[in-house]
Coordinates of C-alpha atoms and ligand atoms in Angstrom, one line a residue:
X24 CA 0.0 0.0 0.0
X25 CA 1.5 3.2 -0.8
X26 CA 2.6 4.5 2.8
X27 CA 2.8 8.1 2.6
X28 CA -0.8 9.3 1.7
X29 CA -3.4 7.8 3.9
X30 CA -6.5 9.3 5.7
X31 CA -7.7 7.4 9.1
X32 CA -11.3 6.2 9.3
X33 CA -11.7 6.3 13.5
X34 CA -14.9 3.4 14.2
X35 CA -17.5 4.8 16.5
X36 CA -19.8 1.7 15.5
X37 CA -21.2 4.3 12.8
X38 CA -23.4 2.2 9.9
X39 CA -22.0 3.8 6.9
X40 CA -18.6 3.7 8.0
X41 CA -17.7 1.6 5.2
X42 CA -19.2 4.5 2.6
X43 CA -16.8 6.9 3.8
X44 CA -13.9 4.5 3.3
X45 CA -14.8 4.6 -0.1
X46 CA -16.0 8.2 -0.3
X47 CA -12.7 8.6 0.0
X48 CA -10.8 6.2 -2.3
X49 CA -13.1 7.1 -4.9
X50 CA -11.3 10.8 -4.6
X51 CA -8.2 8.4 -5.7
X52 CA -6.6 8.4 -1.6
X53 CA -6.0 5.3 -0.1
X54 CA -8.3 5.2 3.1
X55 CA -8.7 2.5 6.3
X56 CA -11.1 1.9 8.8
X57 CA -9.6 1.4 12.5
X58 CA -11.5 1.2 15.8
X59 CA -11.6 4.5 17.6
X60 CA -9.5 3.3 20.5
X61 CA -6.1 2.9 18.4
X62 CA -3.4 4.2 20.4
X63 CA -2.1 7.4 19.9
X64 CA 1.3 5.8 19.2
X65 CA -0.4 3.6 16.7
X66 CA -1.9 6.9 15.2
X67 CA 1.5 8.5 15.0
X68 CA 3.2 5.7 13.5
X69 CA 0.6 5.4 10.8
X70 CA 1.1 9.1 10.1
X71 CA -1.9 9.9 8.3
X72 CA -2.5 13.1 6.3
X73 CA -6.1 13.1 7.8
X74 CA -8.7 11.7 10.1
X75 CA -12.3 11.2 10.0
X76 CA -14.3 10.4 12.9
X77 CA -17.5 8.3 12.2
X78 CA -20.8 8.2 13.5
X79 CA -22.3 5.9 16.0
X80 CA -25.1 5.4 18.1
X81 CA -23.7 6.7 21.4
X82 CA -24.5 9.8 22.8
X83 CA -21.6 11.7 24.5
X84 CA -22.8 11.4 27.9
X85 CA -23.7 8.0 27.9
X86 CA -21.7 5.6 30.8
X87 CA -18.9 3.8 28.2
X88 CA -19.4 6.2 25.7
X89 CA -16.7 5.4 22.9
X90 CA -13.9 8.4 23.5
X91 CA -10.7 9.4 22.1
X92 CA -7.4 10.9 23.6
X93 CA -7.7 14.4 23.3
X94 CA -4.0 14.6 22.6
X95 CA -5.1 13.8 19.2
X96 CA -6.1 17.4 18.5
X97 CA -3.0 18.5 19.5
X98 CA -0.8 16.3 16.2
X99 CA -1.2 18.7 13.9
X100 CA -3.4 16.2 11.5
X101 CA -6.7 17.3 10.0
X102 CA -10.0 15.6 11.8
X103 CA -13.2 15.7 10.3
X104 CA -16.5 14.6 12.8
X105 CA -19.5 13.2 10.9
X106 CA -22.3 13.1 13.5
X107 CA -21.5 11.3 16.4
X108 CA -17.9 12.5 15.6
X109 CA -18.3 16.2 15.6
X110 CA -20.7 15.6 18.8
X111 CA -17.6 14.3 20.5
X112 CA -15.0 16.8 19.0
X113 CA -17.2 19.4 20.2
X114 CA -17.8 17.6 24.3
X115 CA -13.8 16.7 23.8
X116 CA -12.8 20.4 23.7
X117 CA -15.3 22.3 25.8
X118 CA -18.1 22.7 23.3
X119 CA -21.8 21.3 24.9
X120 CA -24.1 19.0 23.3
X121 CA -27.1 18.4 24.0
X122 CA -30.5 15.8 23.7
X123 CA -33.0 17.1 21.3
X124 CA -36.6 16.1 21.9
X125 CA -37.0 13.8 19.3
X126 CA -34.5 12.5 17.0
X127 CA -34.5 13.8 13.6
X128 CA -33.6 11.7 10.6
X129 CA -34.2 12.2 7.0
X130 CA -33.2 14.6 4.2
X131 CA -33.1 17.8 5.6
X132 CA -32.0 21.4 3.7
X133 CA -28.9 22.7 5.5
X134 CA -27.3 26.2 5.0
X135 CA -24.0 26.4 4.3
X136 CA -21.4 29.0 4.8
X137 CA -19.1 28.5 1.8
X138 CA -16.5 30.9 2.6
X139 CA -15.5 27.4 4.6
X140 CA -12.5 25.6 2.9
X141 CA -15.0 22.3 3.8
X142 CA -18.2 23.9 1.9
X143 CA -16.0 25.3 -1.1
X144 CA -17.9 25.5 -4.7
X145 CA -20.8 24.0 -3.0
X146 CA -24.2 25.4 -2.6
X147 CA -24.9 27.6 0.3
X148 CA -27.9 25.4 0.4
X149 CA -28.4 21.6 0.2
X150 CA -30.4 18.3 0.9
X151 CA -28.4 16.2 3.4
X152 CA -29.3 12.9 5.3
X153 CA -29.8 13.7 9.4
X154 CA -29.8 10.9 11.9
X155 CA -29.4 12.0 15.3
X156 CA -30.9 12.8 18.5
X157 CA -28.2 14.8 20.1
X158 CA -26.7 18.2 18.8
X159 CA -23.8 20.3 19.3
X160 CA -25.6 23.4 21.2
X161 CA -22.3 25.2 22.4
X162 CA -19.2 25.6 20.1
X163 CA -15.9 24.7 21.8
X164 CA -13.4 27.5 22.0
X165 CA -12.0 28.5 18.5
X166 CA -14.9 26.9 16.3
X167 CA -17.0 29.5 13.9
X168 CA -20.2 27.8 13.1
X169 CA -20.2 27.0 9.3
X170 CA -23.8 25.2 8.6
X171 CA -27.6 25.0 9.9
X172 CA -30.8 23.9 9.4
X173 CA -34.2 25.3 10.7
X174 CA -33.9 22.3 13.3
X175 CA -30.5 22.2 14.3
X176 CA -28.7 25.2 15.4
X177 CA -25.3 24.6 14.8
X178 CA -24.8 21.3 12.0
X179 CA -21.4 22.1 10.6
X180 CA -18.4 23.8 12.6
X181 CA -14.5 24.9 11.9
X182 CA -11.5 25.2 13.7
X183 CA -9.8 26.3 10.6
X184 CA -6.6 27.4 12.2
X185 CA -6.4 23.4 13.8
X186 CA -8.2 22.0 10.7
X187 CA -10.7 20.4 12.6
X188 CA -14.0 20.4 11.2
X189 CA -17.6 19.2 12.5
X190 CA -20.4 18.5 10.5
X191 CA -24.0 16.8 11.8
X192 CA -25.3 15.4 8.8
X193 CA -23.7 12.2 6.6
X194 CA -22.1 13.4 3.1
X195 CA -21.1 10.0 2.5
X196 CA -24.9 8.8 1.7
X197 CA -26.3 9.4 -1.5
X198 CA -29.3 11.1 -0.1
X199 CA -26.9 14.0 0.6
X200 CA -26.3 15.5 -2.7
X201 CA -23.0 16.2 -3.6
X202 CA -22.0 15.1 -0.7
X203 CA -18.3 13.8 -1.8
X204 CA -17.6 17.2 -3.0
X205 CA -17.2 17.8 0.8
X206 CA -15.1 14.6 1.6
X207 CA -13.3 15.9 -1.5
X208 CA -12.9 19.5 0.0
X209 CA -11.7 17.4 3.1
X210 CA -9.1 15.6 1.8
X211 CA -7.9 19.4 0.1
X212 CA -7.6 20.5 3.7
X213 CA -5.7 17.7 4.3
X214 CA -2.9 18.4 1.7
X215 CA -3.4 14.7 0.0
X216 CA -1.8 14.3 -3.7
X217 CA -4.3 12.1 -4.8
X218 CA -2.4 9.5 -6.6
X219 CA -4.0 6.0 -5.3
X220 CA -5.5 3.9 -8.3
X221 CA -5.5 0.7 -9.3
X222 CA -2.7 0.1 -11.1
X223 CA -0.9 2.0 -8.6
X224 CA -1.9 -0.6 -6.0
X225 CA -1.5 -3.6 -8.4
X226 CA 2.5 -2.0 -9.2
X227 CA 3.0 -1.9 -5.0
X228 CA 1.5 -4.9 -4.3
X229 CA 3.6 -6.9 -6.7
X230 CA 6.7 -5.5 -5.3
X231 CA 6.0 -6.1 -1.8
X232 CA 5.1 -9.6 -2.6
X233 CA 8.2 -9.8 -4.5
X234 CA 10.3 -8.7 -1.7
X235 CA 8.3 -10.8 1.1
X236 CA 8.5 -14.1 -0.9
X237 CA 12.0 -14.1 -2.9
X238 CA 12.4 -17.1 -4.1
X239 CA 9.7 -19.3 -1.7
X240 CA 6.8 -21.0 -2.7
X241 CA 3.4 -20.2 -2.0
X242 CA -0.1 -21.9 -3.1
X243 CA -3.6 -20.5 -3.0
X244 CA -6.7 -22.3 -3.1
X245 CA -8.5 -21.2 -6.1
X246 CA -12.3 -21.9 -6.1
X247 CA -13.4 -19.8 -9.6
X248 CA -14.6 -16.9 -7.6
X249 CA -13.4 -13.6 -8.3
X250 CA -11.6 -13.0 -5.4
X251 CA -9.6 -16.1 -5.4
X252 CA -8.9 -15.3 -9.2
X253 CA -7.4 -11.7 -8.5
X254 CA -5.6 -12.8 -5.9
X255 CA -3.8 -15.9 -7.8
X256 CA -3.0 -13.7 -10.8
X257 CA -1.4 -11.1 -8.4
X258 CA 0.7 -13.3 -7.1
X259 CA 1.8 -15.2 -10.2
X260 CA 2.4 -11.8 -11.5
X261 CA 5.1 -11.3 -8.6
X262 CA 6.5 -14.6 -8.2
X263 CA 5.4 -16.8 -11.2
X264 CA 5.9 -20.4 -11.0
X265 CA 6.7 -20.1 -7.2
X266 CA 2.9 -20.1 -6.8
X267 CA 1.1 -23.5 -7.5
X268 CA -3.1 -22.7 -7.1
X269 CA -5.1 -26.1 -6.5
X270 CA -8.5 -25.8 -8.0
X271 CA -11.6 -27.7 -6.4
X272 CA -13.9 -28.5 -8.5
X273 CA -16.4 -29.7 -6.2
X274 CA -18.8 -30.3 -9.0
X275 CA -21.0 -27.7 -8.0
X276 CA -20.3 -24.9 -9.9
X277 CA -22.4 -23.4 -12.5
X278 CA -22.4 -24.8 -16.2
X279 CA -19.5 -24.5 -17.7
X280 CA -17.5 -22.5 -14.8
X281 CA -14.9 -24.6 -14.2
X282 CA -13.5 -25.1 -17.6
X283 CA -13.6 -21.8 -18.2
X284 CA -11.6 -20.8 -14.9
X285 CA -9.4 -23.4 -16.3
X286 CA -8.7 -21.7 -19.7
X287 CA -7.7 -18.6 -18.3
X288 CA -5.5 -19.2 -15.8
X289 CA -3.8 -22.5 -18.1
X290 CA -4.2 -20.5 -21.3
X291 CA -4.1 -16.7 -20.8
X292 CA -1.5 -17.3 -17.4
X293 CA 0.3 -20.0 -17.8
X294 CA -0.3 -20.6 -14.1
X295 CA 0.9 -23.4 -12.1
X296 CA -2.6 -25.3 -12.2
X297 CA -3.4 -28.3 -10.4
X298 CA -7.1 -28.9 -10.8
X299 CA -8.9 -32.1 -8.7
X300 CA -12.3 -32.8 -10.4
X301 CA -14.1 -34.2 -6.5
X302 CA -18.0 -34.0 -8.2
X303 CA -18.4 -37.7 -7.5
X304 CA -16.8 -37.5 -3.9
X305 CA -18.7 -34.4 -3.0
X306 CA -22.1 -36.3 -4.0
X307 CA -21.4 -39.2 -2.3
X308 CA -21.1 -37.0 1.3
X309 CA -23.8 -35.1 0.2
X310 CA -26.3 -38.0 -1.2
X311 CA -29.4 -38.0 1.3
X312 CA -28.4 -34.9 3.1
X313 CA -31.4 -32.5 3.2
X314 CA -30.7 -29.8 5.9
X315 CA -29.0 -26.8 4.3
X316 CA -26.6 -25.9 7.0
X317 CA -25.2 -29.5 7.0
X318 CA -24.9 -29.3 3.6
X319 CA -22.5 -26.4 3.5
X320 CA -20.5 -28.1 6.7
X321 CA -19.7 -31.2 4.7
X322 CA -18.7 -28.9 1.5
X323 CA -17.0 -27.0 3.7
X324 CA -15.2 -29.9 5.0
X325 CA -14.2 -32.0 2.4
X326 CA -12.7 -28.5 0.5
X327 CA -10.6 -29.0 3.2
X328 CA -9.9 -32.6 3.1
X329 CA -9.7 -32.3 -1.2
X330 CA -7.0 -28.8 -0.8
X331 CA -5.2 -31.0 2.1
X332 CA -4.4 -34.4 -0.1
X333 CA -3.2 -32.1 -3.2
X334 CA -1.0 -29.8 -0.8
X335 CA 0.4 -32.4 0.6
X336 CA 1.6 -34.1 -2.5
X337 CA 3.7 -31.0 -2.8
X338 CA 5.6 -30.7 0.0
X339 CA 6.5 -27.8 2.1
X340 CA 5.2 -24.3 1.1
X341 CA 6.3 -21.0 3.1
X342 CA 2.9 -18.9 1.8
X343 CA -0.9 -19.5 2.3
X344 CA -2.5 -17.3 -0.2
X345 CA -6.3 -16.6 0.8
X346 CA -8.5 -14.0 -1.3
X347 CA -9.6 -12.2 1.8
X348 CA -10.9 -8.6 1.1
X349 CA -11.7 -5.9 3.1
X350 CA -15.2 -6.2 3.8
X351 CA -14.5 -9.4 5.2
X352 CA -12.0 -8.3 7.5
X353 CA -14.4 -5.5 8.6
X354 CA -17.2 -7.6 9.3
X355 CA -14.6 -10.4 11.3
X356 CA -14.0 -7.7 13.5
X357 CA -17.0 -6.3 14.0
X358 CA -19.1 -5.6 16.9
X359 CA -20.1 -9.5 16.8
X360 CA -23.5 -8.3 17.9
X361 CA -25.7 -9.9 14.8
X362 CA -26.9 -12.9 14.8
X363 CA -26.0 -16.1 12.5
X364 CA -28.6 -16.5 9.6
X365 CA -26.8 -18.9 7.9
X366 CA -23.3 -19.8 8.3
X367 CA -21.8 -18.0 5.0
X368 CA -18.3 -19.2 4.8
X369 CA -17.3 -22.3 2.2
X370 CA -14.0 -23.0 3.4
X371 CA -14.4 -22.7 7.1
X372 CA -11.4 -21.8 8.7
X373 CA -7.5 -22.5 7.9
X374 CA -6.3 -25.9 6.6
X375 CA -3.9 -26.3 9.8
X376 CA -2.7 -29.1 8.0
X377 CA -0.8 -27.9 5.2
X378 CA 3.0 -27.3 6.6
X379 CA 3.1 -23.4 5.6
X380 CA 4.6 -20.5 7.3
X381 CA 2.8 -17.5 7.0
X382 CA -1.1 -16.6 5.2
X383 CA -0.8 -14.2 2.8
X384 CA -3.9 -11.7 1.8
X385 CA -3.0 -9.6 -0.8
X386 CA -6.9 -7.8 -1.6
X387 CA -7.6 -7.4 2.2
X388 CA -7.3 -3.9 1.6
X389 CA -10.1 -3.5 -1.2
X390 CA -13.6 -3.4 -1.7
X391 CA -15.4 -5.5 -4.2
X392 CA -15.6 -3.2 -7.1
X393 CA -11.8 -2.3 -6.4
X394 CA -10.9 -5.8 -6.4
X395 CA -12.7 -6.2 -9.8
X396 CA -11.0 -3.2 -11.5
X397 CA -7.5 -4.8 -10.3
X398 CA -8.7 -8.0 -12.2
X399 CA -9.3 -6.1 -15.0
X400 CA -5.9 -3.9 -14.7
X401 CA -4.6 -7.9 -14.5
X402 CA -6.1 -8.4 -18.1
X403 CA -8.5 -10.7 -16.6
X404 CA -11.4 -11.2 -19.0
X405 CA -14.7 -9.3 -18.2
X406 CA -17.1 -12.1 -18.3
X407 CA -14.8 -13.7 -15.2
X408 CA -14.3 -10.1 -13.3
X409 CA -18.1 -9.2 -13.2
X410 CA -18.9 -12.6 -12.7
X411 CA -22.1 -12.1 -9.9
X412 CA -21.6 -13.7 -6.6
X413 CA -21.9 -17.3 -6.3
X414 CA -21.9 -19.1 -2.7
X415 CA -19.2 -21.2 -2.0
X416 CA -21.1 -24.6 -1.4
X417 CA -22.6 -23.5 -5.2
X418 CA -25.7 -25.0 -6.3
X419 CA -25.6 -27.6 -3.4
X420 CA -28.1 -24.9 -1.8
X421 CA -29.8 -23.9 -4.8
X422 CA -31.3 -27.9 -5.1
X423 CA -34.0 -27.6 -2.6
X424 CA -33.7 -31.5 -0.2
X425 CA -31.3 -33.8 -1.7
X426 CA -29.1 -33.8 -4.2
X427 CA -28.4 -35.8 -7.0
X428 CA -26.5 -36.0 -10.4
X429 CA -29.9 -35.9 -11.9
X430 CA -31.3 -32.9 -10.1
X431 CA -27.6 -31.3 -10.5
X432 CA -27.7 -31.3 -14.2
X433 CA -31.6 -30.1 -14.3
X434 CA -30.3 -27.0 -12.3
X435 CA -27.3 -26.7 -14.4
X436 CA -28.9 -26.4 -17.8
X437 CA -32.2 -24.1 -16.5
X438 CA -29.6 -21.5 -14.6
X439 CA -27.8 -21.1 -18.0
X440 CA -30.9 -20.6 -20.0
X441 CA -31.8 -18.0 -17.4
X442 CA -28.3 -16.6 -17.6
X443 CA -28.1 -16.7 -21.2
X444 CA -31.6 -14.5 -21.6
X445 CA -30.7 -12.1 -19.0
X446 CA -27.5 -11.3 -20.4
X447 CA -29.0 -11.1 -24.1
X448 CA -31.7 -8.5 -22.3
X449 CA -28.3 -6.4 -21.2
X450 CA -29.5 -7.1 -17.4
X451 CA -26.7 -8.7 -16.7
X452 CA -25.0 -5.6 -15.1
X453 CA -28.1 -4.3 -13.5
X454 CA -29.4 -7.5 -11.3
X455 CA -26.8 -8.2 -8.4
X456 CA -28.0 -11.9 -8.4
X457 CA -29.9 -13.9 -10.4
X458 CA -30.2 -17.8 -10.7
X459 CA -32.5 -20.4 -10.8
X460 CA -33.4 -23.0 -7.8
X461 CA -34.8 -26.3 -8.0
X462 CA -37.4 -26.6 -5.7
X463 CA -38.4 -30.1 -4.1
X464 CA -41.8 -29.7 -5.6
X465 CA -43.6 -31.9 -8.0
X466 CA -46.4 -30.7 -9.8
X467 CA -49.2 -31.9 -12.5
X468 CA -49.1 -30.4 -15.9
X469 CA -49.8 -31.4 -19.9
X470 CA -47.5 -31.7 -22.4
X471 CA -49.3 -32.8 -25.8
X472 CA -51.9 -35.1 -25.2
X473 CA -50.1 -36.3 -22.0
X474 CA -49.8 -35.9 -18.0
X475 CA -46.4 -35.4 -16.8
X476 CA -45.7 -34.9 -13.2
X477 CA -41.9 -33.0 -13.0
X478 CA -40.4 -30.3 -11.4
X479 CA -41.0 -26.8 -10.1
X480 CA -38.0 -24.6 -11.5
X481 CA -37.8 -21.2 -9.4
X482 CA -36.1 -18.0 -11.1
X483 CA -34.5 -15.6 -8.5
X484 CA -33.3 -11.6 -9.4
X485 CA -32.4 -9.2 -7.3
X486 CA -30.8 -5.9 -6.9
X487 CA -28.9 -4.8 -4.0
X488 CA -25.6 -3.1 -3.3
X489 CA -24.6 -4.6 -0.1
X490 CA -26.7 -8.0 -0.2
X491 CA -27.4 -7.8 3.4
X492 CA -30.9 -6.1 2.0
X493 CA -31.9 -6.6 -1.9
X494 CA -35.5 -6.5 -3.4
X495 CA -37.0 -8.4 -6.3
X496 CA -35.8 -7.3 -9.5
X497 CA -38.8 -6.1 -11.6
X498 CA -38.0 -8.5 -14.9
X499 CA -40.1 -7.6 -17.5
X500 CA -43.0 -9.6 -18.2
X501 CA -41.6 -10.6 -22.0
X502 CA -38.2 -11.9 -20.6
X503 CA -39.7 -13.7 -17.7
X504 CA -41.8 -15.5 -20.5
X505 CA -38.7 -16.3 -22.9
X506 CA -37.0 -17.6 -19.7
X507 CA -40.1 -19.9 -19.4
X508 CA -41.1 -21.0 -22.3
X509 CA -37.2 -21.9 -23.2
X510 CA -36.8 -23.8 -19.9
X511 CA -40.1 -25.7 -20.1
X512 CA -39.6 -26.9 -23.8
X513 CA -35.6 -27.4 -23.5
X514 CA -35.3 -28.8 -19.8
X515 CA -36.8 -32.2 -19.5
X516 CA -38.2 -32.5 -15.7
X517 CA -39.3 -29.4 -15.5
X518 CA -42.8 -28.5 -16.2
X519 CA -43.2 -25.0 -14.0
X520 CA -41.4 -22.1 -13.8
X521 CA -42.4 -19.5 -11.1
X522 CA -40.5 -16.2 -9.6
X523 CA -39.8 -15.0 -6.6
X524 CA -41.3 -12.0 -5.6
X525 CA -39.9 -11.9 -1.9
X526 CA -37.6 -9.3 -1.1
X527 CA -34.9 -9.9 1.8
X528 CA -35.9 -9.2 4.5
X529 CA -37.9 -11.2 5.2
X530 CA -36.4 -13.8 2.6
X531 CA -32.7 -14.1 2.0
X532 CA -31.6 -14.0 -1.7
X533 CA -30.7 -17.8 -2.0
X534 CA -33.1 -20.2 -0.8
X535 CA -31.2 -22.7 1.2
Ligands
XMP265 P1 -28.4 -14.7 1.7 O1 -29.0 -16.0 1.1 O2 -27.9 -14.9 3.1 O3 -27.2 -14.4 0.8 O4 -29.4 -13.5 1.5 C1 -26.4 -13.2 0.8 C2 -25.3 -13.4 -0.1 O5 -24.4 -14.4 0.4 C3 -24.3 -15.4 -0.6 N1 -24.2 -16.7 0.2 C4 -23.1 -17.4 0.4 N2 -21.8 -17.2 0.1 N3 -21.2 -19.2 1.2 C5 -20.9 -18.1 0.4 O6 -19.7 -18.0 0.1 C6 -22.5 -19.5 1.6 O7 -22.7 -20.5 2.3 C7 -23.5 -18.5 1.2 N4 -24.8 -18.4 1.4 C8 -25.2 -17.3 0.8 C9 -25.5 -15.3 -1.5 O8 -25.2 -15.9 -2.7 C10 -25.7 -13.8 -1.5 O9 -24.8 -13.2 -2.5

């Protein structure tokens, strides 16, 4: 990561912390979430040019109320507060805040006084997002006020001489317009260059893996995801042939998938490619197994056992290569507080078995769409980049009850058709997710002059951005009806087609 320009994200438990961490990079500087009780030593050491202090849910006064060491106003770095943040900037340094009557959220218009270096070229006047109850009602010593709103006395202040800056509202949402022009103005304040990109990151990141490996081996566990992907070409960009990736193919995948993960990383890479076809192993663990959470343990499992018999053939390894990114480091050190809908994770936990020295996560630094655009800086191909997600156990949970070759193959050819429409209608950008599911559900229909008594095929779209919420993609009617008609007359087995018009909550996007 490139060391010298770097703004700090401090945690106050806020829920869009992870929008201003990207807020940010999008203004091309390298940003990172930390929890609000790093050390000021730790702060020091990571020198950054700026800090921002999240929301949260606190309120100043509260018993355990998340603080900070007020000797942090005193480094000479810029600090921004967004809600919660300038609340405690402002109790921190002598300011008062106070309990409104009743909390205000929505889109509210604040008044802004752009002779601020925070509010430059912006509107004196703008719809933000509010979401608080308490509000700063006393300035501390040296702050001007810089923004209002007929509710909310005081919702932006300055310390322009300190560079510390307050504002109430959240400019990191998109229901606050513009709001990144702020952020933006921010990171001005702060004095940042601007030059974190891609290829930037891909360059740094092949020369600190160079460096850290030398001439060692490493392997990664490839399982035709995207993640896994980036990461493995990364690394065979820095080392080459010193990394051996050991493909599962646990049968599961979609139609097609795994050759054409094959091709690319044989045929474009030239990657060291060890791929173990384990469809008939996996079936024969799975075969009679109907409850979806023991499903995914025994996939989960035998990935294991599969990676662990090929890694061993190899011998000793120094590297573990994993395709962690940095929404899943977020959420492993989050709060904890939420509760276990389903257990997400395909490869559950580290193979302790294979004799390695160190893990090595080369993308936990990056969001989803930035690991994508450093697969496509990589010359992966498109179609593999934008790939949409696909749970690790695959189309294990798609097949509702048990699972079969039969059923597999059913599944298999009536996703494809459903992918091969969508992406003909140019939706395949648009929806998130979409596949099909076989539900355990016979029905009665007519074909010719005959009975049959086959399947029910579900179709599931949705869009979402963060897949912890999503709605039902509104299909239209015509391409439902291609979708149904091809799948009925092509698919033998299948003799209904319905969609699911649940958004999550209260469903979750896949049905197992
Ligand atoms: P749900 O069904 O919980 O899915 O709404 C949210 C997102 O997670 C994916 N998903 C999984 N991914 N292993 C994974 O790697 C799993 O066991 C798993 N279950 C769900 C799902 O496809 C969606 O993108």
């Amino acid at each position: 990561m490139k060391d010298n320009e770097k703004i700090l994200i401090l945690d106050f438990y806020g829920q869009y912390n992870q929008l201003i961490a990207r807020r940010v990079r999008e203004c091309n500087v390298y940003s990172e979430i930390v929890p609000f009780d790093t050390s000021i030593e730790k702060i020091k050491e990571i020198s950054p040019k700026g800090i921002i202090f999240t929301g949260g849910p606190s309120s100043v006064y509260e018993k355990d109320a998340p603080m900070v060491d007020k000797e942090i106003f005193e480094l000479g770095i810029p600090i921004l507060g967004i809600c919660y943040g300038m609340q405690l900037i402002s109790y921190s340094l002598g300011g008062n805040v106070q309990k409104a009557e009743k909390r205000e959220y929505g889109t509210t218009l604040v008044n802004f006084d752009n002779t601020s270096p925070l509010f430059k070229e912006f509107d004196n006047q703008n719809e933000c997002l509010m979401s608080h109850t308490d509000f700063v009602e006393k300035l501390p010593e040296g702050f001007v006020k810089i923004a209002d709103t007929s509710h909310c006395p005081i919702a932006g202040m300055a310390n322009d001489a300190k560079k510390i800056y307050g504002i109430q509202f959240h400019p990191e949402v998109n229901h606050t317009k513009n709001g990144t022009k702020i952020i933006s103005n921010f990171l001005d304040i702060c004095g940042c260059q601007r030059n974190w990109n891609m290829s930037s990151f891909v360059e740094d990141s092949v020369k600190r893996l160079r460096e850290k490996i030398g001439d060692k081996k490493a392997l990664c566990a490839l399982s035709g995801g995207v993640d896994s992907s980036v990461a493995a070409v990364l690394l065979n960009k820095a080392i080459g042939k010193n990394l051996t990736c050991i493909f599962v193919d646990h049968g599961l995948l979609r139609k097609n998938e795994g050759d054409e993960v094959e091709k690319v990383f044989r045929e474009q890479y030239d990657i060291n490619l060890i791929r173990v076809n384990a469809k008939d192993r996996f079936l024969s663990k799975l075969a009679g197994v109907t409850e979806p959470e023991k499903k995914r343990k025994i996939i989960g499992e035998e990935f294991i056992r599969v990676f662990e018999e090929e890694a061993k053939k190899i011998g000793k390894v120094e590297f573990l290569v994993q395709g962690t990114i940095y929404p899943d480091v977020i959420e492993s050190g989050g709060s904890g507080k939420g509760q276990t809908i389903k257990s997400h994770h395909n490869v559950g936990g580290l193979p302790d078995y294979v004799d390695f020295e160190e893990i090595i996560e080369p993308l936990r630094d990056l969001f989803k769409d930035e690991v994508r655009k450093t697969g496509l800086e990589l010359g992966i191909p498109e179609n593999l980049v934008y790939r949409q997600p696909f749970p690790g156990p695959g189309l294990a949970i798609r097949i509702i009850g048990d699972i079969t070759d039969e059923k597999l193959e059913i599944l298999k050819d009536a996703d494809y058709i459903f992918r091969e429409e969508i992406a003909k209608a140019g939706l395949d950008r648009t929806l998130n997710q979409y596949f099909a599911v076989l539900t355990n559900l016979k029905s009665v229909g007519v074909m010719g002059d005959g009975r049959t008594y086959d399947y029910t095929l579900a179709l599931r779209a949705v869009e979402t951005s963060d897949f912890m919420t999503a709605t039902w993609a509104k299909i239209p009617y015509d391409i439902l009806e291609k979708v149904s008609s091809r799948i009925v007359n092509e698919i033998k087995n299948i003799n209904r087609v319905v969609y699911d018009i649940t958004s999550k909550p209260p469903a979750t996007i896949e049905w197992e």
